[in-house]
Coordinates of C-alpha atoms in Angstrom, one line a residue:
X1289 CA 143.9 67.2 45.8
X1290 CA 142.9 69.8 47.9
X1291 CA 140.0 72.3 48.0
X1292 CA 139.3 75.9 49.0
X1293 CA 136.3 77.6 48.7
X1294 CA 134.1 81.2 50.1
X1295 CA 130.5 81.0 50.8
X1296 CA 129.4 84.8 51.9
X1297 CA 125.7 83.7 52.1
X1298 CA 126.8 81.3 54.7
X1299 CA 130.4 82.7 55.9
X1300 CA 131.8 79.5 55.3
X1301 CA 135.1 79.0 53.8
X1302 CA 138.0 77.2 53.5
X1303 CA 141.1 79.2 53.2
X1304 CA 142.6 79.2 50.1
X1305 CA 146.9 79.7 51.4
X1306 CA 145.5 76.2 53.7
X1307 CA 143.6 74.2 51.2
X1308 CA 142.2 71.1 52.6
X1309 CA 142.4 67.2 51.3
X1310 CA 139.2 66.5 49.9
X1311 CA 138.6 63.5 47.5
X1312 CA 136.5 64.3 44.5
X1313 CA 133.1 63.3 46.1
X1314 CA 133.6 66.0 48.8
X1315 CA 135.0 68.2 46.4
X1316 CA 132.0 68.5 44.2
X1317 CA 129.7 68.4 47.3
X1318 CA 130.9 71.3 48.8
X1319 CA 131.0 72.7 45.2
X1320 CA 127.2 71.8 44.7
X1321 CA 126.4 73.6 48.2
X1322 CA 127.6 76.7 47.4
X1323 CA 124.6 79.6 47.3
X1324 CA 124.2 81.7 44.5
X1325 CA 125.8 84.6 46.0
X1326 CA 128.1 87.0 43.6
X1327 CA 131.7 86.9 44.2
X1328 CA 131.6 82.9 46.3
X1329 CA 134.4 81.1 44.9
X1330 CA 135.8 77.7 45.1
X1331 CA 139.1 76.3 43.8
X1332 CA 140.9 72.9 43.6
X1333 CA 144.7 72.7 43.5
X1334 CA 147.0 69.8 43.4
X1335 CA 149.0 68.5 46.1
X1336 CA 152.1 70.7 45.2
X1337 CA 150.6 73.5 44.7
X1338 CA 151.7 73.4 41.2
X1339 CA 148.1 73.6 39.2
X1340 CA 144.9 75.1 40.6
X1341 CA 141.6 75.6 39.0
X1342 CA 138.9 78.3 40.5
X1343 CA 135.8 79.1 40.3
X1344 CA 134.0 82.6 41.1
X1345 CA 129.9 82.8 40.8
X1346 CA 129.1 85.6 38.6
X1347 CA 125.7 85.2 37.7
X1348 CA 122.9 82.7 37.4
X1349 CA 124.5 79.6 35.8
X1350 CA 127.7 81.6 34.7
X1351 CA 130.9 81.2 36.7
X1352 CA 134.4 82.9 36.4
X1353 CA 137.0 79.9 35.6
X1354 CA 140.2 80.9 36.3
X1355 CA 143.5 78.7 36.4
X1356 CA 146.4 80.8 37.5
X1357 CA 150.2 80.2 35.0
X1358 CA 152.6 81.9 37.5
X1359 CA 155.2 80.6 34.4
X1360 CA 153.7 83.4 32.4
X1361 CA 152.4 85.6 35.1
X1362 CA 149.1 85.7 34.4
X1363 CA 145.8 83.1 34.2
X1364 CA 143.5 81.9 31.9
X1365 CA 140.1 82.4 31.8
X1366 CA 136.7 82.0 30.5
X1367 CA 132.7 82.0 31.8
X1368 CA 131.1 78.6 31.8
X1369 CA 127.4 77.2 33.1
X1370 CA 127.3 75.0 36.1
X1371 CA 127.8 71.6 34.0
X1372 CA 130.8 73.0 32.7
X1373 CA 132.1 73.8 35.8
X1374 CA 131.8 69.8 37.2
X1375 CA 133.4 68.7 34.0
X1376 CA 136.3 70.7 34.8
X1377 CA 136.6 69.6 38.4
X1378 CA 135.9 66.2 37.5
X1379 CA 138.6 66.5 34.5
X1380 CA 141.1 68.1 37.0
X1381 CA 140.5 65.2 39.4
X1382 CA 141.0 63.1 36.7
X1383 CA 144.3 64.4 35.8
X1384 CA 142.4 64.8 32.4
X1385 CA 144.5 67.9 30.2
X1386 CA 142.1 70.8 30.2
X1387 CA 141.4 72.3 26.7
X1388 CA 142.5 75.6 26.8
X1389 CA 140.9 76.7 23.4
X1390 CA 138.3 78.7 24.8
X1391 CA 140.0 80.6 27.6
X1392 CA 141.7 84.0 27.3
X1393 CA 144.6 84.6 29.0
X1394 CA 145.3 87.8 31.5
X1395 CA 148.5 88.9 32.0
X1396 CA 149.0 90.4 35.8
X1397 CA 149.3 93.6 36.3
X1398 CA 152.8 94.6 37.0
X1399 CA 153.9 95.7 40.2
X1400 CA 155.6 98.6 38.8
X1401 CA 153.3 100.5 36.9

């Protein structure tokens, strides 16, 4: 797996078009260091590039979840507290199906309208 991640508190980041390996330990490390600044974000994607799951701080204890279906053009989302959020990662790690129940999913906006 491979992380990415935007700390503007501390202008530290990872670049999410060159994720980095990271195991799960460092994974939810740098995950449990991020500040509670609006907008930081961290993601986790697999080593093809073929799922990814991200997370944007929106407020306290309630982050954006957001995994990206480029199939159907679009992502899924939902807010969840911190806990959640480790679950997810951890599931993800885990190659544990996600439950998609509770998220919505957003279609992009087309590029010709």
């Amino acid at each position: 797996m491979k992380v990415f991640y935007q700390d503007y508190s501390t202008d530290e980041s990872i670049d999410s078009n060159e994720p980095k390996e990271a195991d799960l330990e460092f994974a939810l490390d740098l995950f449990y260091e991020l500040t509670d600044e609006e907008d930081n974000f961290f993601g986790v994607t697999d080593d093809n590039n073929e799922r990814t799951i991200q997370f944007m701080y929106i407020k306290q204890d309630t982050w954006l979840v957001d995994i990206p279906d480029m199939k159907k053009d679009g992502s899924w989302n939902k807010e969840a507290d911190y806990d959640e959020c480790v679950s997810l990662i951890r599931d993800f790690y885990n190659g544990i199906p996600i439950s998609m129940t509770s998220f919505i999913f957003n279609s992009y906006p087309s590029a010709t309208s």
